[in-house]
Amino acid sequence: MTGPGGPGGPGEGGRPVALVTGAARGIGRAAALALAGAGYDVAINYSVSEDAAGQVADEARKLGAEEITLRADVADEAAVTAMVTAAADRFGRLDALVNNAGMTIDVPPSDLDELDLADWDRVFAVNVRGMFCVTRACVPLLRAAPSAAIVNTASIAGLRPGPQPFPYAASKAAVANLTRTLAGALGPAIRVNAVAPGWMEGDWMRARLGDDYQRLMERRARMTPLGRCVTAEDVAATIVSLVVSNPFVTGEVVVVDGGYSATT
């Protein structure tokens, strides 16, 4: 699905362009729409949720953005190359990349024997290799931008011990490390930062917590200085800030959890 204007038209010499991976739902959806509202045309990546991605595209157009939806498994290098080529053909430029695509599994860290190493490998393929593949493919376009930024979605689970499954937590720790390493490698042309959300309202945590979702989220909110749990829109606001502002900030992992991890 694309907006009017034809290949190479809207972004070239005009509005800046952002590619958001995993943009059909959650943080990716909120980030794509927040960037559209901030004046960016958006390339909306998804893996399986075609209808949801189309809805994001519709909403982005209502905000004045040109858009394109691009299906690609970020762990598949050939698919990533084709995705970035399609975005370049559509817009002719790329100013921002949000590496948000990610996955987890439902095996608790207390159950080591239940953890299938094939699941471990798949989580790392999407969360870590996928982030690197997309970044590497986008670097030539980003280097040509007047002010380029990358924002990766890490997690508080990658910064401190918690109840998240081992491969997810370890993969997000890798994202935090890669963010800092890439910042050194790609500066000064490209700034690279990450966001690390805490417990976030919505489907992701609902799937993790099951029937205890409401009770545990309310308990976390009571323990949080800002009095509630983070939302996808909160994280998106920080992503946009790192993209459009903070010109001398790179290599940082910004925790977005209302102060919970800083005070407990």
PDB file of C-alpha atoms in Angstrom:
ATOM      1  CA  MET A   1       0.000   0.000   0.000  1.00  0.00           C
ATOM      2  CA  THR A   2       1.404   3.384  -0.937  1.00  0.00           C
ATOM      3  CA  GLY A   3       0.246   6.931  -0.915  1.00  0.00           C
ATOM      4  CA  PRO A   4       0.038   9.206  -3.946  1.00  0.00           C
ATOM      5  CA  GLY A   5       3.048  10.789  -5.556  1.00  0.00           C
ATOM      6  CA  GLY A   6       4.846   7.923  -7.262  1.00  0.00           C
ATOM      7  CA  PRO A   7       8.248   6.339  -6.656  1.00  0.00           C
ATOM      8  CA  GLY A   8      11.032   8.610  -5.508  1.00  0.00           C
ATOM      9  CA  GLY A   9       8.748  11.606  -5.232  1.00  0.00           C
ATOM     10  CA  PRO A  10       7.601  12.567  -1.733  1.00  0.00           C
ATOM     11  CA  GLY A  11      10.777  12.175   0.278  1.00  0.00           C
ATOM     12  CA  GLU A  12      13.339  13.412  -2.232  1.00  0.00           C
ATOM     13  CA  GLY A  13      14.264  16.970  -1.386  1.00  0.00           C
ATOM     14  CA  GLY A  14      11.132  17.354   0.733  1.00  0.00           C
ATOM     15  CA  ARG A  15       9.884  15.692   3.889  1.00  0.00           C
ATOM     16  CA  PRO A  16      12.334  13.493   5.791  1.00  0.00           C
ATOM     17  CA  VAL A  17      11.740   9.744   5.713  1.00  0.00           C
ATOM     18  CA  ALA A  18      11.793   7.136   8.482  1.00  0.00           C
ATOM     19  CA  LEU A  19      11.810   3.343   8.286  1.00  0.00           C
ATOM     20  CA  VAL A  20      10.227   1.618  11.284  1.00  0.00           C
ATOM     21  CA  THR A  21      10.572  -2.145  11.638  1.00  0.00           C
ATOM     22  CA  GLY A  22       7.912  -4.144  13.440  1.00  0.00           C
ATOM     23  CA  ALA A  23       5.563  -1.223  12.846  1.00  0.00           C
ATOM     24  CA  ALA A  24       2.244  -3.042  12.698  1.00  0.00           C
ATOM     25  CA  ARG A  25       1.635  -3.052  16.436  1.00  0.00           C
ATOM     26  CA  GLY A  26       2.780  -1.743  19.795  1.00  0.00           C
ATOM     27  CA  ILE A  27       5.823   0.510  19.984  1.00  0.00           C
ATOM     28  CA  GLY A  28       6.487   0.276  16.250  1.00  0.00           C
ATOM     29  CA  ARG A  29       2.979   1.391  15.385  1.00  0.00           C
ATOM     30  CA  ALA A  30       3.116   4.254  17.870  1.00  0.00           C
ATOM     31  CA  ALA A  31       6.545   5.321  16.599  1.00  0.00           C
ATOM     32  CA  ALA A  32       5.493   5.299  12.938  1.00  0.00           C
ATOM     33  CA  LEU A  33       2.454   7.438  13.711  1.00  0.00           C
ATOM     34  CA  ALA A  34       4.398   9.789  15.986  1.00  0.00           C
ATOM     35  CA  LEU A  35       7.004  10.295  13.257  1.00  0.00           C
ATOM     36  CA  ALA A  36       4.260  10.866  10.695  1.00  0.00           C
ATOM     37  CA  GLY A  37       2.806  13.498  13.006  1.00  0.00           C
ATOM     38  CA  ALA A  38       6.265  15.073  13.314  1.00  0.00           C
ATOM     39  CA  GLY A  39       6.521  15.576   9.556  1.00  0.00           C
ATOM     40  CA  TYR A  40       8.137  12.336   8.383  1.00  0.00           C
ATOM     41  CA  ASP A  41       7.077  10.106   5.539  1.00  0.00           C
ATOM     42  CA  VAL A  42       7.184   6.523   6.786  1.00  0.00           C
ATOM     43  CA  ALA A  43       8.183   3.087   5.550  1.00  0.00           C
ATOM     44  CA  ILE A  44       6.190   0.614   7.639  1.00  0.00           C
ATOM     45  CA  ASN A  45       7.788  -2.806   7.992  1.00  0.00           C
ATOM     46  CA  TYR A  46       5.866  -5.870   9.133  1.00  0.00           C
ATOM     47  CA  SER A  47       6.423  -9.610   9.084  1.00  0.00           C
ATOM     48  CA  VAL A  48       2.994 -11.274   9.325  1.00  0.00           C
ATOM     49  CA  SER A  49       0.413  -8.637  10.347  1.00  0.00           C
ATOM     50  CA  GLU A  50      -0.482  -7.266   6.916  1.00  0.00           C
ATOM     51  CA  ASP A  51      -3.920  -5.924   7.876  1.00  0.00           C
ATOM     52  CA  ALA A  52      -2.569  -4.187  10.970  1.00  0.00           C
ATOM     53  CA  ALA A  53       0.252  -2.643   8.936  1.00  0.00           C
ATOM     54  CA  GLY A  54      -2.302  -1.377   6.427  1.00  0.00           C
ATOM     55  CA  GLN A  55      -4.235   0.283   9.222  1.00  0.00           C
ATOM     56  CA  VAL A  56      -1.061   2.031  10.393  1.00  0.00           C
ATOM     57  CA  ALA A  57      -0.505   3.238   6.830  1.00  0.00           C
ATOM     58  CA  ASP A  58      -4.053   4.592   6.667  1.00  0.00           C
ATOM     59  CA  GLU A  59      -3.567   6.489   9.922  1.00  0.00           C
ATOM     60  CA  ALA A  60      -0.193   7.843   8.777  1.00  0.00           C
ATOM     61  CA  ARG A  61      -1.793   9.242   5.615  1.00  0.00           C
ATOM     62  CA  LYS A  62      -4.414  10.997   7.725  1.00  0.00           C
ATOM     63  CA  LEU A  63      -1.534  12.695   9.534  1.00  0.00           C
ATOM     64  CA  GLY A  64      -0.204  14.006   6.220  1.00  0.00           C
ATOM     65  CA  ALA A  65       2.506  11.412   5.597  1.00  0.00           C
ATOM     66  CA  GLU A  66       3.329   9.514   2.458  1.00  0.00           C
ATOM     67  CA  GLU A  67       3.849   5.859   3.290  1.00  0.00           C
ATOM     68  CA  ILE A  68       4.750   2.427   2.058  1.00  0.00           C
ATOM     69  CA  THR A  69       4.199  -0.929   3.759  1.00  0.00           C
ATOM     70  CA  LEU A  70       7.020  -3.433   3.383  1.00  0.00           C
ATOM     71  CA  ARG A  71       6.849  -7.087   4.353  1.00  0.00           C
ATOM     72  CA  ALA A  72      10.158  -8.557   5.473  1.00  0.00           C
ATOM     73  CA  ASP A  73      11.517 -10.879   8.124  1.00  0.00           C
ATOM     74  CA  VAL A  74      14.357  -8.749   9.500  1.00  0.00           C
ATOM     75  CA  ALA A  75      16.423 -11.883  10.176  1.00  0.00           C
ATOM     76  CA  ASP A  76      16.437 -12.652   6.417  1.00  0.00           C
ATOM     77  CA  GLU A  77      19.228 -10.597   4.854  1.00  0.00           C
ATOM     78  CA  ALA A  78      17.888 -10.921   1.306  1.00  0.00           C
ATOM     79  CA  ALA A  79      14.444  -9.772   2.435  1.00  0.00           C
ATOM     80  CA  VAL A  80      15.996  -6.837   4.284  1.00  0.00           C
ATOM     81  CA  THR A  81      17.959  -5.782   1.214  1.00  0.00           C
ATOM     82  CA  ALA A  82      14.802  -5.914  -0.909  1.00  0.00           C
ATOM     83  CA  MET A  83      12.890  -3.909   1.738  1.00  0.00           C
ATOM     84  CA  VAL A  84      15.467  -1.126   1.907  1.00  0.00           C
ATOM     85  CA  THR A  85      15.720  -1.015  -1.884  1.00  0.00           C
ATOM     86  CA  ALA A  86      11.936  -0.648  -2.138  1.00  0.00           C
ATOM     87  CA  ALA A  87      11.966   2.172   0.418  1.00  0.00           C
ATOM     88  CA  ALA A  88      14.755   3.928  -1.487  1.00  0.00           C
ATOM     89  CA  ASP A  89      12.878   3.545  -4.767  1.00  0.00           C
ATOM     90  CA  ARG A  90       9.748   4.964  -3.175  1.00  0.00           C
ATOM     91  CA  PHE A  91      11.229   7.938  -1.354  1.00  0.00           C
ATOM     92  CA  GLY A  92      14.755   8.502  -2.643  1.00  0.00           C
ATOM     93  CA  ARG A  93      16.145   9.124   0.846  1.00  0.00           C
ATOM     94  CA  LEU A  94      16.216   7.879   4.426  1.00  0.00           C
ATOM     95  CA  ASP A  95      16.724  10.107   7.457  1.00  0.00           C
ATOM     96  CA  ALA A  96      15.779   7.890  10.393  1.00  0.00           C
ATOM     97  CA  LEU A  97      15.673   4.197  11.232  1.00  0.00           C
ATOM     98  CA  VAL A  98      13.753   2.731  14.153  1.00  0.00           C
ATOM     99  CA  ASN A  99      14.851  -0.862  14.786  1.00  0.00           C
ATOM    100  CA  ASN A 100      11.821  -2.104  16.687  1.00  0.00           C
ATOM    101  CA  ALA A 101      11.105  -5.586  15.312  1.00  0.00           C
ATOM    102  CA  GLY A 102      11.431  -8.140  18.089  1.00  0.00           C
ATOM    103  CA  MET A 103      10.073 -11.324  19.595  1.00  0.00           C
ATOM    104  CA  THR A 104      10.195 -13.421  22.735  1.00  0.00           C
ATOM    105  CA  ILE A 105       9.095 -16.819  24.005  1.00  0.00           C
ATOM    106  CA  ASP A 106       6.983 -17.854  26.970  1.00  0.00           C
ATOM    107  CA  VAL A 107       9.415 -20.123  28.822  1.00  0.00           C
ATOM    108  CA  PRO A 108      10.107 -18.686  32.305  1.00  0.00           C
ATOM    109  CA  PRO A 109      13.761 -18.283  33.351  1.00  0.00           C
ATOM    110  CA  SER A 110      13.211 -20.785  36.166  1.00  0.00           C
ATOM    111  CA  ASP A 111      12.677 -23.605  33.661  1.00  0.00           C
ATOM    112  CA  LEU A 112      16.057 -24.139  32.013  1.00  0.00           C
ATOM    113  CA  ASP A 113      15.241 -27.627  30.729  1.00  0.00           C
ATOM    114  CA  GLU A 114      12.137 -26.450  28.874  1.00  0.00           C
ATOM    115  CA  LEU A 115      14.058 -23.883  26.839  1.00  0.00           C
ATOM    116  CA  ASP A 116      14.480 -25.084  23.245  1.00  0.00           C
ATOM    117  CA  LEU A 117      17.723 -23.811  21.746  1.00  0.00           C
ATOM    118  CA  ALA A 118      15.979 -23.413  18.400  1.00  0.00           C
ATOM    119  CA  ASP A 119      13.759 -20.825  20.098  1.00  0.00           C
ATOM    120  CA  TRP A 120      16.854 -19.177  21.586  1.00  0.00           C
ATOM    121  CA  ASP A 121      18.396 -18.927  18.103  1.00  0.00           C
ATOM    122  CA  ARG A 122      15.220 -17.493  16.591  1.00  0.00           C
ATOM    123  CA  VAL A 123      14.930 -14.797  19.271  1.00  0.00           C
ATOM    124  CA  PHE A 124      18.531 -13.759  18.673  1.00  0.00           C
ATOM    125  CA  ALA A 125      18.053 -13.906  14.897  1.00  0.00           C
ATOM    126  CA  VAL A 126      15.190 -11.411  15.032  1.00  0.00           C
ATOM    127  CA  ASN A 127      16.241  -9.208  17.941  1.00  0.00           C
ATOM    128  CA  VAL A 128      19.984  -8.968  17.324  1.00  0.00           C
ATOM    129  CA  ARG A 129      20.961 -10.163  13.850  1.00  0.00           C
ATOM    130  CA  GLY A 130      17.850  -8.527  12.417  1.00  0.00           C
ATOM    131  CA  MET A 131      18.703  -5.189  13.996  1.00  0.00           C
ATOM    132  CA  PHE A 132      22.226  -5.391  12.578  1.00  0.00           C
ATOM    133  CA  CYS A 133      21.076  -6.499   9.108  1.00  0.00           C
ATOM    134  CA  VAL A 134      18.606  -3.633   8.787  1.00  0.00           C
ATOM    135  CA  THR A 135      21.107  -1.105  10.108  1.00  0.00           C
ATOM    136  CA  ARG A 136      23.839  -2.204   7.723  1.00  0.00           C
ATOM    137  CA  ALA A 137      21.463  -2.096   4.760  1.00  0.00           C
ATOM    138  CA  CYS A 138      20.302   1.405   5.672  1.00  0.00           C
ATOM    139  CA  VAL A 139      23.694   2.977   6.383  1.00  0.00           C
ATOM    140  CA  PRO A 140      24.421   4.180   2.816  1.00  0.00           C
ATOM    141  CA  LEU A 141      21.084   6.033   2.674  1.00  0.00           C
ATOM    142  CA  LEU A 142      21.472   7.412   6.181  1.00  0.00           C
ATOM    143  CA  ARG A 143      24.992   8.684   5.470  1.00  0.00           C
ATOM    144  CA  ALA A 144      23.530  10.800   2.655  1.00  0.00           C
ATOM    145  CA  ALA A 145      20.976  12.433   4.957  1.00  0.00           C
ATOM    146  CA  PRO A 146      21.663  15.898   6.387  1.00  0.00           C
ATOM    147  CA  SER A 147      20.975  14.683   9.928  1.00  0.00           C
ATOM    148  CA  ALA A 148      20.531  10.935  10.383  1.00  0.00           C
ATOM    149  CA  ALA A 149      19.472   9.011  13.450  1.00  0.00           C
ATOM    150  CA  ILE A 150      18.935   5.388  14.442  1.00  0.00           C
ATOM    151  CA  VAL A 151      16.896   4.395  17.483  1.00  0.00           C
ATOM    152  CA  ASN A 152      16.857   0.772  18.626  1.00  0.00           C
ATOM    153  CA  THR A 153      14.266  -0.793  20.917  1.00  0.00           C
ATOM    154  CA  ALA A 154      16.058  -2.429  23.824  1.00  0.00           C
ATOM    155  CA  SER A 155      14.346  -3.268  27.122  1.00  0.00           C
ATOM    156  CA  ILE A 156      14.842  -2.815  30.817  1.00  0.00           C
ATOM    157  CA  ALA A 157      15.151  -6.619  30.807  1.00  0.00           C
ATOM    158  CA  GLY A 158      18.483  -6.221  29.028  1.00  0.00           C
ATOM    159  CA  LEU A 159      19.844  -3.827  31.648  1.00  0.00           C
ATOM    160  CA  ARG A 160      18.963  -5.509  34.935  1.00  0.00           C
ATOM    161  CA  PRO A 161      17.800  -8.953  36.116  1.00  0.00           C
ATOM    162  CA  GLY A 162      14.093  -9.631  35.824  1.00  0.00           C
ATOM    163  CA  PRO A 163      11.474 -12.281  35.125  1.00  0.00           C
ATOM    164  CA  GLN A 164      11.865 -12.229  31.338  1.00  0.00           C
ATOM    165  CA  PRO A 165      12.923 -15.374  29.409  1.00  0.00           C
ATOM    166  CA  PHE A 166      16.691 -15.809  29.102  1.00  0.00           C
ATOM    167  CA  PRO A 167      16.998 -15.390  25.317  1.00  0.00           C
ATOM    168  CA  TYR A 168      14.866 -12.239  25.304  1.00  0.00           C
ATOM    169  CA  ALA A 169      16.786 -10.585  28.153  1.00  0.00           C
ATOM    170  CA  ALA A 170      20.156 -11.580  26.706  1.00  0.00           C
ATOM    171  CA  SER A 171      19.170 -10.379  23.237  1.00  0.00           C
ATOM    172  CA  LYS A 172      18.134  -6.987  24.591  1.00  0.00           C
ATOM    173  CA  ALA A 173      21.443  -6.709  26.435  1.00  0.00           C
ATOM    174  CA  ALA A 174      23.078  -7.324  23.059  1.00  0.00           C
ATOM    175  CA  VAL A 175      20.942  -4.564  21.530  1.00  0.00           C
ATOM    176  CA  ALA A 176      22.174  -2.152  24.202  1.00  0.00           C
ATOM    177  CA  ASN A 177      25.789  -3.115  23.517  1.00  0.00           C
ATOM    178  CA  LEU A 178      25.386  -2.880  19.754  1.00  0.00           C
ATOM    179  CA  THR A 179      23.789   0.541  20.128  1.00  0.00           C
ATOM    180  CA  ARG A 180      26.922   1.865  21.829  1.00  0.00           C
ATOM    181  CA  THR A 181      29.278   0.077  19.428  1.00  0.00           C
ATOM    182  CA  LEU A 182      27.409   1.322  16.355  1.00  0.00           C
ATOM    183  CA  ALA A 183      27.370   4.857  17.738  1.00  0.00           C
ATOM    184  CA  GLY A 184      31.159   4.812  17.735  1.00  0.00           C
ATOM    185  CA  ALA A 185      31.368   3.211  14.311  1.00  0.00           C
ATOM    186  CA  LEU A 186      28.824   5.419  12.527  1.00  0.00           C
ATOM    187  CA  GLY A 187      29.489   8.833  14.071  1.00  0.00           C
ATOM    188  CA  PRO A 188      29.605  11.666  13.333  1.00  0.00           C
ATOM    189  CA  ALA A 189      27.298  11.188  10.335  1.00  0.00           C
ATOM    190  CA  ILE A 190      24.719   9.006  12.118  1.00  0.00           C
ATOM    191  CA  ARG A 191      23.569   9.173  15.738  1.00  0.00           C
ATOM    192  CA  VAL A 192      22.635   5.817  17.306  1.00  0.00           C
ATOM    193  CA  ASN A 193      20.622   5.555  20.517  1.00  0.00           C
ATOM    194  CA  ALA A 194      18.182   3.113  22.106  1.00  0.00           C
ATOM    195  CA  VAL A 195      15.110   3.142  24.292  1.00  0.00           C
ATOM    196  CA  ALA A 196      14.628   0.636  27.098  1.00  0.00           C
ATOM    197  CA  PRO A 197      10.947   0.447  28.079  1.00  0.00           C
ATOM    198  CA  GLY A 198       9.837  -0.944  31.402  1.00  0.00           C
ATOM    199  CA  TRP A 199       6.572  -2.807  31.971  1.00  0.00           C
ATOM    200  CA  MET A 200       4.366  -1.531  29.173  1.00  0.00           C
ATOM    201  CA  GLU A 201       0.602  -1.523  29.055  1.00  0.00           C
ATOM    202  CA  GLY A 202      -0.945  -3.566  26.250  1.00  0.00           C
ATOM    203  CA  ASP A 203      -0.895  -6.904  24.473  1.00  0.00           C
ATOM    204  CA  TRP A 204       2.813  -7.702  24.968  1.00  0.00           C
ATOM    205  CA  MET A 205       2.639  -7.695  28.768  1.00  0.00           C
ATOM    206  CA  ARG A 206      -0.874  -9.153  28.748  1.00  0.00           C
ATOM    207  CA  ALA A 207       0.507 -12.195  26.939  1.00  0.00           C
ATOM    208  CA  ARG A 208       3.391 -12.457  29.407  1.00  0.00           C
ATOM    209  CA  LEU A 209       1.330 -12.037  32.605  1.00  0.00           C
ATOM    210  CA  GLY A 210      -1.907 -13.783  31.604  1.00  0.00           C
ATOM    211  CA  ASP A 211      -4.637 -13.648  34.236  1.00  0.00           C
ATOM    212  CA  ASP A 212      -2.354 -11.712  36.593  1.00  0.00           C
ATOM    213  CA  TYR A 213      -1.975  -8.822  34.136  1.00  0.00           C
ATOM    214  CA  GLN A 214      -4.261  -6.293  35.812  1.00  0.00           C
ATOM    215  CA  ARG A 215      -3.115  -7.037  39.355  1.00  0.00           C
ATOM    216  CA  LEU A 216       0.588  -6.980  38.585  1.00  0.00           C
ATOM    217  CA  MET A 217       0.398  -3.884  36.382  1.00  0.00           C
ATOM    218  CA  GLU A 218      -1.463  -2.027  39.104  1.00  0.00           C
ATOM    219  CA  ARG A 219       1.144  -3.094  41.655  1.00  0.00           C
ATOM    220  CA  ARG A 220       3.965  -1.906  39.371  1.00  0.00           C
ATOM    221  CA  ALA A 221       2.193   1.418  38.841  1.00  0.00           C
ATOM    222  CA  ARG A 222       1.960   1.967  42.604  1.00  0.00           C
ATOM    223  CA  MET A 223       5.725   1.408  42.892  1.00  0.00           C
ATOM    224  CA  THR A 224       6.533   3.796  40.023  1.00  0.00           C
ATOM    225  CA  PRO A 225       7.311   7.446  40.849  1.00  0.00           C
ATOM    226  CA  LEU A 226       5.151   8.712  37.983  1.00  0.00           C
ATOM    227  CA  GLY A 227       2.222   6.592  39.162  1.00  0.00           C
ATOM    228  CA  ARG A 228       1.531   4.417  36.122  1.00  0.00           C
ATOM    229  CA  CYS A 229       3.129   1.954  33.720  1.00  0.00           C
ATOM    230  CA  VAL A 230       4.608   3.040  30.426  1.00  0.00           C
ATOM    231  CA  THR A 231       2.547   3.059  27.219  1.00  0.00           C
ATOM    232  CA  ALA A 232       3.642   2.556  23.623  1.00  0.00           C
ATOM    233  CA  GLU A 233       2.955   6.250  23.052  1.00  0.00           C
ATOM    234  CA  ASP A 234       5.336   7.175  25.886  1.00  0.00           C
ATOM    235  CA  VAL A 235       8.094   5.162  24.238  1.00  0.00           C
ATOM    236  CA  ALA A 236       7.290   6.620  20.821  1.00  0.00           C
ATOM    237  CA  ALA A 237       7.575  10.155  22.205  1.00  0.00           C
ATOM    238  CA  THR A 238      11.090   9.356  23.410  1.00  0.00           C
ATOM    239  CA  ILE A 239      11.981   7.790  20.062  1.00  0.00           C
ATOM    240  CA  VAL A 240      10.845  10.901  18.193  1.00  0.00           C
ATOM    241  CA  SER A 241      12.799  13.102  20.580  1.00  0.00           C
ATOM    242  CA  LEU A 242      15.963  11.088  19.925  1.00  0.00           C
ATOM    243  CA  VAL A 243      15.363  11.357  16.177  1.00  0.00           C
ATOM    244  CA  VAL A 244      14.462  15.021  15.812  1.00  0.00           C
ATOM    245  CA  SER A 245      16.208  16.589  18.818  1.00  0.00           C
ATOM    246  CA  ASN A 246      19.276  15.821  20.948  1.00  0.00           C
ATOM    247  CA  PRO A 247      21.820  16.581  18.185  1.00  0.00           C
ATOM    248  CA  PHE A 248      24.774  15.827  20.471  1.00  0.00           C
ATOM    249  CA  VAL A 249      23.425  12.632  22.050  1.00  0.00           C
ATOM    250  CA  THR A 250      24.598   9.273  20.744  1.00  0.00           C
ATOM    251  CA  GLY A 251      25.389   5.882  22.209  1.00  0.00           C
ATOM    252  CA  GLU A 252      22.790   6.256  24.947  1.00  0.00           C
ATOM    253  CA  VAL A 253      20.164   3.796  26.179  1.00  0.00           C
ATOM    254  CA  VAL A 254      17.251   5.818  27.535  1.00  0.00           C
ATOM    255  CA  VAL A 255      15.147   4.014  30.117  1.00  0.00           C
ATOM    256  CA  VAL A 256      11.432   4.755  29.752  1.00  0.00           C
ATOM    257  CA  ASP A 257       9.729   3.364  32.839  1.00  0.00           C
ATOM    258  CA  GLY A 258       8.478   6.315  34.872  1.00  0.00           C
ATOM    259  CA  GLY A 259      11.452   6.098  37.238  1.00  0.00           C
ATOM    260  CA  TYR A 260      10.783   2.570  38.489  1.00  0.00           C
ATOM    261  CA  SER A 261      14.231   1.084  37.815  1.00  0.00           C
ATOM    262  CA  ALA A 262      15.991   4.201  39.086  1.00  0.00           C
ATOM    263  CA  THR A 263      14.230   4.110  42.443  1.00  0.00           C
ATOM    264  CA  THR A 264      13.821   0.411  43.321  1.00  0.00           C
TER     265      THR A 264
END
